[in-house]
Amino acid sequence: MNGVNDFSFKIGTVNGTGSASANGLLMQAIFRMGIPVTGKNIFPSNIQGLPTWYEIRVSKDGYTARPSEVDLVVALNPSTYAKDVATVRPGGFLLYDSSWPLDPDLVREGITIMGIPFGRICVENFQGDRDRTLLRNIVYAGSLAALLNIDMDVVSGMLSEKYGKKPKLLESNHKAIQLGYEYAKANFQCPLPFHLEKMDATSDSILIDGNTACALGAVFAGATVGAWYPITPATALMEQFKAFCEKYRVDKATGEHKFAILQAEDELAAAGIIIGAGWAGARAFTNTSGPGISLMQEFIGLAYYTDIPAVFFDIQRCGPATGMPTRTQQADLLSLAYASHGDTKHLVLFPANPGEAFELAVQSFDLSERFQTPVFVATDLDIGMNDWMVKRLSWDDSYRPDRGKVLHKEDLDKIQKFSRYLDVDGDGIAARTLPGVGGKGAYFVRGSGHDKHAAYTEDSDAYQELVDRLKRKFEHAATVMPKPVFTLQPGAEVGLVTIGGCDAAVREAADRLRDQGVTVDVMRIRAFPFGSEVREFFDAHDRNFVIEQNRDAQLRALLAVELGIPRDSMTSILDYGGMPLTAKVVVDGVLRHLAQVPA
Amino acid sequence: MTSIAKPPVRHPSSRTNGLGLTLRDYEGAMSTLCAGCGHDSVTAAVVQAGWELELEPHRIGKMSGIGCSSKTTAYFMKQSHGFNSVHGRMPSVTSGAAAANRSLTYIGVSGDGDSLSIGLGQLSHAIRRNVNMLYLLENNGVYGLTKGQFSASADVGSKSKKGEANEQTPIDPVLLALTLGATFVARSFSGDKKQLVPIIKAGIAHKGFAIIDIISPCVSFNDHEGSTKSYAFTREHEVEAVHTDFVPLQREITVPETDEEVRTVTLHDGGMVRLRATASDYNPTNRESAYAHVRACQTRGEIATGLLFVDENGRDMHDYLRTPATPLVDLPFESLCPGKAALDSLMERYR
Ligand SMILES: Cc1ncc(C[n+]2csc(CCOP(=O)(O)OP(=O)(O)O)c2C)c(N)n1
Ligand code: SF4
């Protein structure tokens, strides 16, 4: 690390002081210089006043996981100075606001400390408290531009794009960026040893967050009903869905909306609304997080038992209870796989990044209608809310929704009698009708015992027949769910198995391990139920690690229960403190465990 | 068992409606409720109303929660699509169904337990959303299906079968609905089909959320002396605020000879309700006076019945959502998916 186009830095500020736009500006400028970059917002569950950090990783090789060390910290929040000073790697740099003297206790050997009087610069050059606070961010962005060699033309261009219609703002932002730039140039050796140089590695990519990507997936898949209750980190998904629908689905002439978004009174209602809409034939979805999933359990069981499609986006955060709402985790795996009371099993998709979130969001609607069952798209806060660099999203206009087995009037006319839960094809999927189709297709949905004709029953055999069909359907689904992604190396005897957002760190770790003489194969699981290839991967390796972000090794538990893989044969590497995974955690974990294995 | 089929015999002389359907065509499976349960009478009134309104059964969504009352959707209109959801949550399921397909007629059936305890939030928000549906609240003051616990509508002092007196203040669904801004609020009695049928018809024709609180005695757990939701108590204490007639759009509208003052409310679909005030100064289009009337009756120990309030000018859920007349489920995919060109150009925004 730490060379040209290969380093990372972080900015520590106070929540609510407007640093997000400056940080976004830096990140986007680097991206527009053609250099691969990722940004992680580490923010508190609070609106104002608490510490917040933005971490930017620059990686010419395209690594996008959270960096395991930082080369430069911009410390603008006095209350976290001590912590910030400690996180700089040996030989790295600390940039602080020298409007006030730095406590001598905070000075650390082995790092370079640079002071720029951001506060004073703003007081001298701008009027009003608000402007002075906001523009301080732009001033530090300017200083970083000098220190890191960010192309000022790119930055100016971006400011013009953003404030083009507001000349006063444009002028003050320009001035602020220039002040910061010039101060750094005049006082320090610029650029620093690690810095940026233009590349051409991002023209094929975009910067996007997972919530936006899921929302786009819902729009493109033709979802028409969305219901939700606000919760971090899921909220933006519906807000984006709304924004896209307003762009693409409002009839200009009449003002009519080809979508319905209902902000429900709670998550129970949100689940009820999408199940009602799914029953009526719409593609419907909700977006929520762990606490919401807990509330939706009863309804999820109803949809499962009555064969009703509905899509649930679960943007996981740290649980249990309210947990840490602004920190990331993968701790809902078991509660999604088996949501609700009784024997239930659900289809779950695990995108690794926003690009895949878009694709799997579209697929989730197809799977849900095809299998007439709830489908969960499980992302997490890191995927959902952070800006990721991914390949441009693409669309194939020949796509048509898979509506599954739906009998229309013409189909009903051809049959003697319609029985809602009759498994004609042996795949566990019975044909459904949509309300309004006609008397012959009418049937009764009930969460109480019912037989294959949808009639009420308490008969043991009829009940078992029905729940066995649901199991058959689930097993059938396992054969068509998205396959794992494999990254293989010749002769590898060690297998790394992971899921969702751990992907970037695990793949990077595989490269680091190879550098150290340990070749590994990586399997990233993308769906539950697991296909047969998952079991095969385990069988093919002497040693398997399962890497996930929760305390109780939930993925390992699922693998053990569903595939019968002995639990002891899977070594867990668990990271559940709420931060996005780093490659270092994986490398260290693997090496430590391998060292313990007798040769 | 809630779905014992009725024998499909049709009496040769049964009358048919404009669709050629007989009353029997609006019936459902055989009821498994206790003989004499008020809910069965409500079912009969729904059957009658559906037949008289000439509703196409397959264009109806029968929605309910859980409880004896909620079971009744199986006992009417067997050719309709039915949905027994979960306890207290029928309003959200109906909201979703209505959002997806606005062309169906939604009839929701619920109990006082279903609506006023576990489901109070959902009921309130369906009112607030003004979902276009008829909401029948079959109110017996007890939990029937779980065998006789007090529900939230039990009056102070009313006794359980074991003689225990209820001490907590009841929630009155009519006052609740009036307070929350419901656009159609009525109360009736399962034993008064003459009053109930026209109100149900008007409720179905109303655009927006129509709630009818129907006192529907539970003969097994709450029809004894000391109960305020018994047949005897209701018969004795019922006070009809207005007499309601319903005249659908298709029929020639003739006003019967009467010396009482008749108020006509034109419903959204062009049908009309005619309301004849039995209390001389009752005005069912004024929310405040409707509220005062119900409260005054309550203080006197009387039960105000009839169509107590109606507002045909309210905006319903689809007005707020600005959805087109074509149901969302009927919009072609091509009109929903922006397509490749749009996505490609959108991608520039993320650079
Ligand atoms: C979540 C949940 N809790 C409890 C129950 C048990 N339960 C079934 S019906 C019922 C009460 C029904 O009372 P009401 O709505 O007044 O209907 P009635 O039977 O009196 O017509 C209860 C508590 C349930 N089905 N679900
Ligand atoms: S228990 Fe009561 S409410 Fe239930 S069916 Fe019997 S009489 Fe009706």
Tab-separated table of C-alpha atoms in Angstrom, chain A residues 58-383:
chain	number	residue	atom	x	y	z
A	58	VAL	CA	-7.838	4.751	-3.451
A	59	SER	CA	-6.768	1.528	-5.119
A	60	LYS	CA	-5.292	1.354	-8.603
A	61	ASP	CA	-5.853	-2.429	-8.435
A	62	GLY	CA	-9.521	-1.920	-7.827
A	63	TYR	CA	-9.802	-3.222	-4.261
A	64	THR	CA	-12.947	-1.860	-2.687
A	65	ALA	CA	-12.980	-3.281	0.834
A	66	ARG	CA	-12.587	-1.045	3.828
A	67	PRO	CA	-8.876	-0.262	4.242
A	68	SER	CA	-7.123	-1.852	7.189
A	69	GLU	CA	-4.914	1.181	7.800
A	70	VAL	CA	-5.000	4.847	6.974
A	71	ASP	CA	-2.148	6.904	5.612
A	72	LEU	CA	-3.670	10.266	6.370
A	73	VAL	CA	-6.221	11.437	8.895
A	74	VAL	CA	-7.879	14.818	8.660
A	75	ALA	CA	-8.833	15.534	12.268
A	76	LEU	CA	-11.459	18.225	12.504
A	77	ASN	CA	-13.305	17.064	15.588
A	78	PRO	CA	-11.337	17.959	18.742
A	79	SER	CA	-13.255	15.381	20.753
A	80	THR	CA	-11.793	12.554	18.672
A	81	TYR	CA	-8.268	13.910	18.214
A	82	ALA	CA	-6.744	11.295	20.506
A	83	LYS	CA	-8.450	8.448	18.683
A	84	ASP	CA	-7.674	9.935	15.283
A	85	VAL	CA	-4.014	10.404	16.071
A	86	ALA	CA	-3.824	6.772	17.110
A	87	THR	CA	-5.308	5.427	13.891
A	88	VAL	CA	-2.667	6.892	11.557
A	89	ARG	CA	-0.270	4.192	10.374
A	90	PRO	CA	3.358	4.632	11.401
A	91	GLY	CA	4.967	7.016	8.923
A	92	GLY	CA	1.577	8.481	8.037
A	93	PHE	CA	0.201	12.007	8.326
A	94	LEU	CA	-2.218	13.897	10.499
A	95	LEU	CA	-3.840	17.094	9.315
A	96	TYR	CA	-5.611	19.136	11.994
A	97	ASP	CA	-7.240	22.502	12.415
A	98	SER	CA	-4.503	24.711	13.834
A	99	SER	CA	-6.813	27.628	14.588
A	100	TRP	CA	-6.378	26.305	18.132
A	101	PRO	CA	-3.144	24.778	19.447
A	102	LEU	CA	-2.856	21.003	19.494
A	103	ASP	CA	-2.624	19.508	22.975
A	104	PRO	CA	1.063	18.442	23.334
A	105	ASP	CA	-0.124	15.106	24.741
A	106	LEU	CA	-1.585	14.297	21.346
A	107	VAL	CA	1.696	14.592	19.493
A	108	ARG	CA	2.854	11.168	18.375
A	109	GLU	CA	6.299	10.037	17.330
A	110	GLY	CA	6.641	8.549	13.875
A	111	ILE	CA	3.880	10.457	12.144
A	112	THR	CA	3.910	13.845	10.464
A	113	ILE	CA	1.557	16.364	11.982
A	114	MET	CA	0.392	19.221	9.790
A	115	GLY	CA	-1.728	22.128	10.983
A	116	ILE	CA	-3.919	24.285	8.785
A	117	PRO	CA	-6.064	26.971	10.446
A	118	PHE	CA	-9.298	25.990	8.666
A	119	GLY	CA	-11.475	27.774	11.213
A	120	ARG	CA	-9.485	30.972	11.111
A	121	ILE	CA	-9.348	31.009	7.314
A	122	CYS	CA	-13.131	30.836	7.239
A	123	VAL	CA	-13.602	33.540	9.865
A	124	GLU	CA	-11.309	35.841	7.906
A	125	ASN	CA	-12.886	35.187	4.523
A	126	PHE	CA	-16.567	34.466	5.002
A	127	GLN	CA	-19.516	36.063	6.766
A	128	GLY	CA	-21.992	34.377	9.062
A	129	ASP	CA	-21.670	31.289	11.266
A	130	ARG	CA	-23.428	28.986	8.842
A	131	ASP	CA	-21.234	29.793	5.881
A	132	ARG	CA	-18.126	29.628	8.019
A	133	THR	CA	-19.021	26.148	9.251
A	134	LEU	CA	-20.082	24.800	5.877
A	135	LEU	CA	-17.205	26.257	3.922
A	136	ARG	CA	-14.628	24.921	6.377
A	137	ASN	CA	-15.334	21.581	4.742
A	138	ILE	CA	-14.619	22.938	1.312
A	139	VAL	CA	-11.408	24.520	2.570
A	140	TYR	CA	-10.117	21.154	3.805
A	141	ALA	CA	-11.142	19.593	0.506
A	142	GLY	CA	-8.972	22.243	-1.182
A	143	SER	CA	-6.007	21.444	1.055
A	144	LEU	CA	-6.391	17.748	0.307
A	145	ALA	CA	-6.504	18.548	-3.381
A	146	ALA	CA	-3.050	20.093	-3.024
A	147	LEU	CA	-1.644	17.399	-0.738
A	148	LEU	CA	-2.999	14.505	-2.793
A	149	ASN	CA	-2.681	16.084	-6.230
A	150	ILE	CA	-6.372	16.098	-7.080
A	151	ASP	CA	-6.961	17.678	-10.459
A	152	MET	CA	-8.318	21.165	-9.766
A	153	ASP	CA	-9.953	21.375	-13.165
A	154	VAL	CA	-12.031	18.343	-12.298
A	155	VAL	CA	-12.980	19.904	-8.971
A	156	SER	CA	-13.907	23.247	-10.554
A	157	GLY	CA	-15.981	21.449	-13.136
A	158	MET	CA	-17.863	19.622	-10.422
A	159	LEU	CA	-18.536	22.774	-8.444
A	160	SER	CA	-19.896	24.427	-11.582
A	161	GLU	CA	-22.160	21.446	-12.225
A	162	LYS	CA	-23.440	21.570	-8.684
A	163	TYR	CA	-23.824	25.320	-8.165
A	164	GLY	CA	-24.108	26.475	-11.744
A	165	LYS	CA	-27.534	27.957	-11.115
A	166	LYS	CA	-26.533	29.585	-7.829
A	167	PRO	CA	-23.738	32.046	-8.658
A	168	LYS	CA	-23.215	33.188	-5.062
A	169	LEU	CA	-22.719	29.661	-3.779
A	170	LEU	CA	-20.488	28.839	-6.698
A	171	GLU	CA	-18.297	31.820	-5.954
A	172	SER	CA	-17.935	31.103	-2.234
A	173	ASN	CA	-17.205	27.425	-2.841
A	174	HIS	CA	-14.589	28.278	-5.433
A	175	LYS	CA	-12.978	30.713	-3.083
A	176	ALA	CA	-12.970	28.198	-0.225
A	177	ILE	CA	-11.420	25.465	-2.277
A	178	GLN	CA	-8.756	27.846	-3.545
A	179	LEU	CA	-7.932	29.096	-0.042
A	180	GLY	CA	-7.376	25.565	1.206
A	181	TYR	CA	-5.388	24.620	-1.843
A	182	GLU	CA	-3.087	27.602	-1.648
A	183	TYR	CA	-2.476	27.339	2.069
A	184	ALA	CA	-1.329	23.735	1.696
A	185	LYS	CA	0.838	24.568	-1.328
A	186	ALA	CA	2.492	27.427	0.516
A	187	ASN	CA	3.183	25.579	3.741
A	188	PHE	CA	3.828	21.930	2.902
A	189	GLN	CA	5.700	19.803	0.467
A	190	CYS	CA	2.921	19.029	-2.018
A	191	PRO	CA	2.004	16.468	-3.065
A	192	LEU	CA	2.633	13.932	-0.339
A	193	PRO	CA	4.640	10.783	-1.204
A	194	PHE	CA	1.362	8.922	-1.715
A	195	HIS	CA	-0.874	10.838	-4.092
A	196	LEU	CA	-3.062	10.646	-7.149
A	197	GLU	CA	-2.197	10.522	-10.814
A	198	LYS	CA	-4.763	10.309	-13.589
A	199	MET	CA	-5.635	6.830	-14.803
A	200	ASP	CA	-8.264	5.375	-17.081
A	201	ALA	CA	-9.816	2.688	-14.941
A	202	THR	CA	-13.274	4.025	-14.152
A	203	SER	CA	-14.882	4.919	-17.476
A	204	ASP	CA	-16.875	1.714	-17.336
A	205	SER	CA	-18.018	2.290	-13.773
A	206	ILE	CA	-20.381	4.332	-11.658
A	207	LEU	CA	-20.552	5.344	-8.021
A	208	ILE	CA	-23.788	4.177	-6.489
A	209	ASP	CA	-25.208	2.924	-3.213
A	210	GLY	CA	-27.137	-0.299	-2.757
A	211	ASN	CA	-30.422	1.264	-1.726
A	212	THR	CA	-30.535	3.242	-4.949
A	213	ALA	CA	-29.613	0.150	-6.933
A	214	CYS	CA	-32.356	-1.942	-5.285
A	215	ALA	CA	-34.870	0.805	-5.952
A	216	LEU	CA	-33.878	0.858	-9.614
A	217	GLY	CA	-34.251	-2.915	-9.700
A	218	ALA	CA	-37.788	-2.606	-8.372
A	219	VAL	CA	-38.636	0.023	-10.989
A	220	PHE	CA	-37.201	-1.990	-13.872
A	221	ALA	CA	-38.827	-5.217	-12.676
A	222	GLY	CA	-42.186	-3.478	-12.893
A	223	ALA	CA	-43.036	-3.296	-9.193
A	224	THR	CA	-46.058	-1.082	-8.723
A	225	VAL	CA	-46.829	-1.202	-5.001
A	226	GLY	CA	-44.343	-0.264	-2.303
A	227	ALA	CA	-45.175	-0.089	1.381
A	228	TRP	CA	-42.799	0.717	4.198
A	229	TYR	CA	-42.162	2.259	7.559
A	230	PRO	CA	-39.093	4.468	7.990
A	231	ILE	CA	-36.019	2.783	9.437
A	232	THR	CA	-32.259	3.256	9.146
A	233	PRO	CA	-30.576	2.071	6.946
A	234	ALA	CA	-33.460	1.107	4.653
A	235	THR	CA	-35.281	4.407	4.249
A	236	ALA	CA	-33.506	5.676	1.167
A	237	LEU	CA	-34.594	2.640	-0.827
A	238	MET	CA	-38.244	3.718	-0.924
A	239	GLU	CA	-37.306	7.371	-1.302
A	240	GLN	CA	-35.294	6.467	-4.370
A	241	PHE	CA	-38.070	4.255	-5.699
A	242	LYS	CA	-40.381	7.220	-5.388
A	243	ALA	CA	-37.935	9.529	-7.136
A	244	PHE	CA	-37.463	7.092	-10.027
A	245	CYS	CA	-41.200	6.487	-10.345
A	246	GLU	CA	-41.759	10.217	-10.461
A	247	LYS	CA	-39.209	10.433	-13.238
A	248	TYR	CA	-40.392	7.480	-15.300
A	249	ARG	CA	-43.931	6.597	-14.311
A	250	VAL	CA	-45.906	9.812	-14.127
A	251	ASP	CA	-48.140	10.480	-17.079
A	252	LYS	CA	-47.198	13.990	-18.164
A	253	ALA	CA	-50.590	14.740	-19.643
A	254	THR	CA	-52.782	13.542	-16.796
A	255	GLY	CA	-50.427	13.595	-13.809
A	256	GLU	CA	-51.426	10.012	-13.058
A	257	HIS	CA	-49.019	7.804	-11.156
A	258	LYS	CA	-48.352	4.291	-12.377
A	259	PHE	CA	-47.313	3.233	-8.893
A	260	ALA	CA	-48.601	3.345	-5.341
A	261	ILE	CA	-46.352	4.032	-2.384
A	262	LEU	CA	-47.935	3.687	1.014
A	263	GLN	CA	-46.081	4.855	4.078
A	264	ALA	CA	-47.588	2.412	6.518
A	265	GLU	CA	-48.289	2.967	10.211
A	266	ASP	CA	-45.758	0.272	11.107
A	267	GLU	CA	-43.959	-2.713	9.627
A	268	LEU	CA	-46.861	-5.055	10.296
A	269	ALA	CA	-49.038	-2.954	8.059
A	270	ALA	CA	-46.293	-2.611	5.461
A	271	ALA	CA	-46.096	-6.399	5.248
A	272	GLY	CA	-49.894	-6.691	5.095
A	273	ILE	CA	-50.088	-4.150	2.297
A	274	ILE	CA	-47.575	-5.896	0.067
A	275	ILE	CA	-49.177	-9.263	0.724
A	276	GLY	CA	-52.600	-7.865	-0.183
A	277	ALA	CA	-51.108	-6.325	-3.307
A	278	GLY	CA	-49.261	-9.542	-4.171
A	279	TRP	CA	-52.479	-11.505	-3.826
A	280	ALA	CA	-54.209	-9.010	-6.116
A	281	GLY	CA	-51.486	-9.547	-8.725
A	282	ALA	CA	-49.132	-6.605	-8.337
A	283	ARG	CA	-45.394	-6.839	-7.917
A	284	ALA	CA	-45.070	-5.397	-4.444
A	285	PHE	CA	-42.241	-4.865	-2.006
A	286	THR	CA	-41.218	-3.393	1.298
A	287	ASN	CA	-37.871	-2.169	2.573
A	288	THR	CA	-36.897	-2.579	6.176
A	289	SER	CA	-34.214	-3.636	8.601
A	290	GLY	CA	-33.952	-6.189	11.436
A	291	PRO	CA	-36.483	-4.673	13.844
A	292	GLY	CA	-38.994	-4.442	11.010
A	293	ILE	CA	-38.396	-8.051	10.019
A	294	SER	CA	-39.133	-9.034	13.618
A	295	LEU	CA	-42.493	-7.289	13.427
A	296	MET	CA	-43.386	-8.802	10.078
A	297	GLN	CA	-42.939	-12.406	11.129
A	298	GLU	CA	-46.609	-13.362	11.447
A	299	PHE	CA	-47.424	-12.002	8.018
A	300	ILE	CA	-44.378	-13.650	6.460
A	301	GLY	CA	-45.653	-17.007	7.703
A	302	LEU	CA	-49.073	-16.266	6.245
A	303	ALA	CA	-47.636	-15.486	2.822
A	304	TYR	CA	-45.512	-18.622	2.947
A	305	TYR	CA	-48.380	-20.874	3.956
A	306	THR	CA	-50.840	-19.373	1.475
A	307	ASP	CA	-48.459	-19.096	-1.489
A	308	ILE	CA	-48.461	-15.345	-1.944
A	309	PRO	CA	-45.572	-13.499	-3.594
A	310	ALA	CA	-44.002	-10.474	-1.920
A	311	VAL	CA	-40.486	-9.052	-1.881
A	312	PHE	CA	-38.774	-7.881	1.302
A	313	PHE	CA	-35.567	-5.868	1.178
A	314	ASP	CA	-33.744	-6.258	4.475
A	315	ILE	CA	-30.938	-3.756	4.891
A	316	GLN	CA	-29.256	-5.368	7.873
A	317	ARG	CA	-27.834	-3.389	10.751
A	318	CYS	CA	-26.399	-4.308	14.150
A	319	GLY	CA	-28.888	-6.086	16.362
A	320	PRO	CA	-30.422	-7.335	18.525
A	321	ALA	CA	-33.103	-4.886	19.637
A	322	THR	CA	-32.340	-1.363	18.443
A	323	GLY	CA	-28.698	-2.394	18.438
A	324	MET	CA	-26.492	0.008	16.551
A	325	PRO	CA	-28.707	1.367	13.792
A	326	THR	CA	-25.893	2.991	11.836
A	327	ARG	CA	-23.491	0.071	11.938
A	328	THR	CA	-23.406	-2.886	9.615
A	329	GLN	CA	-23.860	-6.602	10.274
A	330	GLN	CA	-25.089	-9.803	8.660
A	331	ALA	CA	-27.015	-11.007	11.656
A	332	ASP	CA	-30.480	-11.570	10.176
A	333	LEU	CA	-29.556	-14.673	8.168
A	334	LEU	CA	-31.331	-17.169	10.379
A	335	SER	CA	-34.303	-14.963	11.069
A	336	LEU	CA	-34.822	-14.510	7.322
A	337	ALA	CA	-34.265	-18.124	6.352
A	338	TYR	CA	-36.817	-19.393	8.877
A	339	ALA	CA	-38.962	-16.308	9.519
A	340	SER	CA	-42.241	-16.880	11.408
A	341	HIS	CA	-43.593	-19.654	13.599
A	342	GLY	CA	-44.160	-23.199	12.452
A	343	ASP	CA	-42.152	-24.945	9.766
A	344	THR	CA	-41.147	-22.247	7.316
A	345	LYS	CA	-38.276	-21.786	4.913
A	346	HIS	CA	-37.756	-18.829	2.681
A	347	LEU	CA	-35.879	-17.787	-0.405
A	348	VAL	CA	-33.144	-15.280	0.400
A	349	LEU	CA	-30.786	-13.461	-1.962
A	350	PHE	CA	-27.470	-11.991	-0.864
A	351	PRO	CA	-26.029	-9.345	-3.179
A	352	ALA	CA	-22.397	-8.400	-2.542
A	353	ASN	CA	-22.496	-4.866	-3.883
A	354	PRO	CA	-24.899	-2.390	-5.468
A	355	GLY	CA	-24.322	-3.722	-8.979
A	356	GLU	CA	-25.429	-7.158	-7.983
A	357	ALA	CA	-28.161	-5.669	-5.794
A	358	PHE	CA	-29.736	-4.247	-8.936
A	359	GLU	CA	-29.685	-7.615	-10.700
A	360	LEU	CA	-30.889	-9.612	-7.730
A	361	ALA	CA	-33.600	-7.085	-6.968
A	362	VAL	CA	-35.030	-7.745	-10.427
A	363	GLN	CA	-34.659	-11.492	-9.952
A	364	SER	CA	-36.307	-11.371	-6.550
A	365	PHE	CA	-39.601	-10.380	-8.167
A	366	ASP	CA	-39.334	-13.170	-10.719
A	367	LEU	CA	-38.531	-15.750	-8.059
A	368	SER	CA	-41.258	-14.495	-5.785
A	369	GLU	CA	-43.926	-14.781	-8.465
A	370	ARG	CA	-42.575	-17.985	-9.907
A	371	PHE	CA	-42.519	-19.696	-6.519
A	372	GLN	CA	-45.447	-17.706	-5.098
A	373	THR	CA	-43.658	-17.021	-1.881
A	374	PRO	CA	-41.913	-14.260	0.064
A	375	VAL	CA	-38.421	-13.503	-1.187
A	376	PHE	CA	-35.893	-11.583	0.862
A	377	VAL	CA	-33.125	-9.496	-0.594
A	378	ALA	CA	-30.616	-9.221	2.215
A	379	THR	CA	-28.125	-6.408	1.934
A	380	ASP	CA	-26.632	-4.448	4.816
A	381	LEU	CA	-25.862	-0.924	5.846
A	382	ASP	CA	-22.489	-0.958	4.132
A	383	ILE	CA	-23.932	-2.028	0.791
